[in-house]
C-alpha positions as a Python dict, from the first residue, in 0.01 Angstrom:
ca = {
    (1, 'X'): (0, 0, 0),
    (2, 'X'): (-245, 146, 250),
    (3, 'X'): (-518, 352, 87),
    (4, 'X'): (-808, 567, 204),
    (5, 'X'): (-1114, 569, -20),
    (6, 'X'): (-1337, 875, -18),
    (7, 'X'): (-1710, 809, -61),
    (8, 'X'): (-2021, 1025, -32),
    (9, 'X'): (-2286, 966, 232),
    (10, 'X'): (-2483, 782, -37),
    (11, 'X'): (-2186, 548, -98),
    (12, 'X'): (-2067, 698, -429),
    (13, 'X'): (-1689, 645, -455),
    (14, 'X'): (-1499, 969, -520),
    (15, 'X'): (-1147, 825, -540),
    (16, 'X'): (-848, 784, -314),
    (17, 'X'): (-798, 1055, -53),
    (18, 'X'): (-465, 916, 66),
    (19, 'X'): (-213, 644, -15),
    (20, 'X'): (84, 524, 191),
    (21, 'X'): (348, 289, 50),
    (22, 'X'): (604, 110, 266),
    (23, 'X'): (822, -199, 268),
    (24, 'X'): (912, -419, 558),
    (25, 'X'): (1277, -467, 642),
    (26, 'X'): (1194, -789, 821),
    (27, 'X'): (910, -1028, 737),
    (28, 'X'): (975, -1305, 987),
    (29, 'X'): (993, -1310, 1362),
    (30, 'X'): (737, -1040, 1443),
    (31, 'X'): (537, -1281, 1662),
    (32, 'X'): (856, -1371, 1852),
    (33, 'X'): (939, -1003, 1893),
    (34, 'X'): (600, -942, 2058),
    (35, 'X'): (697, -1193, 2328),
    (36, 'X'): (1002, -981, 2416),
    (37, 'X'): (864, -628, 2367),
    (38, 'X'): (524, -497, 2474),
    (39, 'X'): (394, -340, 2149),
    (40, 'X'): (192, -82, 2343),
    (41, 'X'): (521, 61, 2475),
    (42, 'X'): (663, 123, 2127),
    (43, 'X'): (595, 477, 1998),
    (44, 'X'): (346, 486, 1710),
    (45, 'X'): (604, 661, 1492),
    (46, 'X'): (814, 341, 1497),
    (47, 'X'): (528, 109, 1397),
    (48, 'X'): (371, 25, 1061),
    (49, 'X'): (43, 135, 1218),
    (50, 'X'): (153, 497, 1174),
    (51, 'X'): (10, 461, 821),
    (52, 'X'): (-338, 507, 968),
    (53, 'X'): (-235, 844, 1114),
    (54, 'X'): (-50, 946, 797),
    (55, 'X'): (-355, 867, 583),
    (56, 'X'): (-580, 1055, 825),
    (57, 'X'): (-363, 1366, 796),
    (58, 'X'): (-329, 1336, 418),
    (59, 'X'): (-704, 1283, 369),
    (60, 'X'): (-795, 1587, 576),
    (61, 'X'): (-533, 1797, 398),
    (62, 'X'): (-665, 1688, 58),
    (63, 'X'): (-1036, 1710, 135),
    (64, 'X'): (-1038, 2000, 380),
    (65, 'X'): (-1333, 2053, 614),
    (66, 'X'): (-1228, 1792, 873),
    (67, 'X'): (-1558, 1827, 1060),
    (68, 'X'): (-1729, 1673, 753),
    (69, 'X'): (-1487, 1376, 742),
    (70, 'X'): (-1573, 1045, 906),
    (71, 'X'): (-1284, 800, 892),
    (72, 'X'): (-1401, 439, 900),
    (73, 'X'): (-1164, 155, 984),
    (74, 'X'): (-1159, -214, 1061),
    (75, 'X'): (-1014, -378, 1373),
    (76, 'X'): (-660, -302, 1256),
    (77, 'X'): (-734, 71, 1296),
    (78, 'X'): (-823, 35, 1665),
    (79, 'X'): (-527, 253, 1758),
    (80, 'X'): (-543, 489, 2054),
    (81, 'X'): (-329, 749, 1878),
    (82, 'X'): (-581, 753, 1591),
    (83, 'X'): (-859, 843, 1835),
    (84, 'X'): (-657, 1132, 1975),
    (85, 'X'): (-538, 1262, 1637),
    (86, 'X'): (-888, 1252, 1489),
    (87, 'X'): (-1023, 1462, 1775),
    (88, 'X'): (-722, 1695, 1761),
    (89, 'X'): (-781, 1757, 1387),
    (90, 'X'): (-1157, 1804, 1435),
    (91, 'X'): (-1264, 1502, 1230),
    (92, 'X'): (-1471, 1196, 1327),
    (93, 'X'): (-1411, 823, 1323),
    (94, 'X'): (-1591, 490, 1338),
    (95, 'X'): (-1369, 194, 1424),
    (96, 'X'): (-1451, -169, 1485),
    (97, 'X'): (-1286, -228, 1822),
    (98, 'X'): (-1021, -491, 1874),
    (99, 'X'): (-905, -394, 2224),
    (100, 'X'): (-1123, -379, 2536),
    (101, 'X'): (-976, -59, 2679),
    (102, 'X'): (-987, 73, 3033),
    (103, 'X'): (-1268, 320, 3085),
    (104, 'X'): (-1400, 572, 3335),
    (105, 'X'): (-1195, 570, 3655),
    (106, 'X'): (-978, 281, 3532),
    (107, 'X'): (-1147, 19, 3749),
    (108, 'X'): (-1334, -137, 3456),
    (109, 'X'): (-1330, -171, 3078),
    (110, 'X'): (-1551, -51, 2793),
    (111, 'X'): (-1708, -399, 2766),
    (112, 'X'): (-1800, -399, 3135),
    (113, 'X'): (-1961, -58, 3105),
    (114, 'X'): (-2152, -159, 2790),
    (115, 'X'): (-2285, -474, 2961),
    (116, 'X'): (-2457, -245, 3212),
    (117, 'X'): (-2602, -20, 2937),
    (118, 'X'): (-2958, -83, 2826),
    (119, 'X'): (-3045, -180, 2470),
    (120, 'X'): (-3150, 132, 2279),
    (121, 'X'): (-3286, -46, 1971),
    (122, 'X'): (-3300, -356, 1755),
    (123, 'X'): (-3201, -381, 1391),
    (124, 'X'): (-3275, -696, 1190),
    (125, 'X'): (-3041, -809, 914),
    (126, 'X'): (-3028, -1103, 676),
    (127, 'X'): (-2730, -1331, 729),
    (128, 'X'): (-2621, -1620, 507),
    (129, 'X'): (-2426, -1919, 635),
    (130, 'X'): (-2152, -2106, 445),
    (131, 'X'): (-2417, -2300, 251),
    (132, 'X'): (-2593, -1979, 140),
    (133, 'X'): (-2894, -2040, 365),
    (134, 'X'): (-3053, -1721, 497),
    (135, 'X'): (-3136, -1645, 857),
    (136, 'X'): (-3245, -1333, 1037),
    (137, 'X'): (-3018, -1187, 1300),
    (138, 'X'): (-3124, -927, 1549),
    (139, 'X'): (-2861, -668, 1632),
    (140, 'X'): (-2902, -523, 1978),
    (141, 'X'): (-2779, -165, 1963),
    (142, 'X'): (-2639, 13, 2269),
    (143, 'X'): (-2453, 342, 2286),
    (144, 'X'): (-2301, 557, 2556),
    (145, 'X'): (-2047, 836, 2606),
    (146, 'X'): (-1749, 692, 2793),
    (147, 'X'): (-1412, 829, 2898),
    (148, 'X'): (-1159, 592, 2738),
    (149, 'X'): (-819, 573, 2906),
    (150, 'X'): (-487, 550, 2720),
    (151, 'X'): (-280, 234, 2755),
    (152, 'X'): (-69, 240, 3072),
    (153, 'X'): (255, 310, 2885),
    (154, 'X'): (98, 606, 2701),
    (155, 'X'): (-85, 784, 2983),
    (156, 'X'): (169, 1066, 3010),
    (157, 'X'): (161, 1138, 2636),
    (158, 'X'): (-210, 1112, 2550),
    (159, 'X'): (-535, 1243, 2700),
    (160, 'X'): (-840, 1037, 2796),
    (161, 'X'): (-1101, 1131, 2536),
    (162, 'X'): (-1475, 1117, 2595),
    (163, 'X'): (-1596, 889, 2313),
    (164, 'X'): (-1936, 765, 2200),
    (165, 'X'): (-1922, 386, 2206),
    (166, 'X'): (-2169, 203, 1981),
    (167, 'X'): (-2207, -160, 2081),
    (168, 'X'): (-2386, -401, 1847),
    (169, 'X'): (-2430, -767, 1936),
    (170, 'X'): (-2623, -1020, 1733),
    (171, 'X'): (-2839, -1317, 1811),
    (172, 'X'): (-2983, -1539, 1538),
    (173, 'X'): (-3357, -1564, 1576),
    (174, 'X'): (-3436, -1920, 1681),
    (175, 'X'): (-3752, -1938, 1471),
    (176, 'X'): (-3553, -1871, 1152),
    (177, 'X'): (-3300, -2138, 1247),
    (178, 'X'): (-3577, -2390, 1312),
    (179, 'X'): (-3743, -2311, 978),
    (180, 'X'): (-3417, -2354, 787),
    (181, 'X'): (-3327, -2678, 960),
    (182, 'X'): (-3672, -2825, 895),
    (183, 'X'): (-3762, -2847, 1263),
    (184, 'X'): (-4127, -2807, 1343),
    (185, 'X'): (-4079, -2696, 1702),
    (186, 'X'): (-4150, -2330, 1776),
    (187, 'X'): (-3957, -2115, 2020),
}
């Protein structure tokens, strides 16, 4: 089951906006299959990943007002077709990237372009390790509008959307680490 939960801006759950059920015909050998077939060359309609697009369509149909919808997904939802469909339907999305895609003129990637972008702000968060000990982490926030290119096998079918990339990287503050470890040295 693949479900889409609708929540308000304040985080109040409203219920499920979409649900997709499916069964696999084959459970074994998918890793071996990837060695023989480039998965980016397989049409989205023939992949299990189409559930992300189906849920997007169903959610917008059920909720209406696509411009007010922001679809949030984990790394599994980093699907180029999802980017294109969301823009086509007039909705928005926030996805944790899994793939470093080609950008701009195709001579570099999103990561390369973000490395050259200046930090726009810092956000401090509390992070706990496996032992439950707290540290402070500083998130460096960068953002930039970038033309993101479709995968090579999909360039004839899909456009190159202009997307806002938000790049957050963290660094644990050394002073917090020293305090937790009992070290008296200051950095």
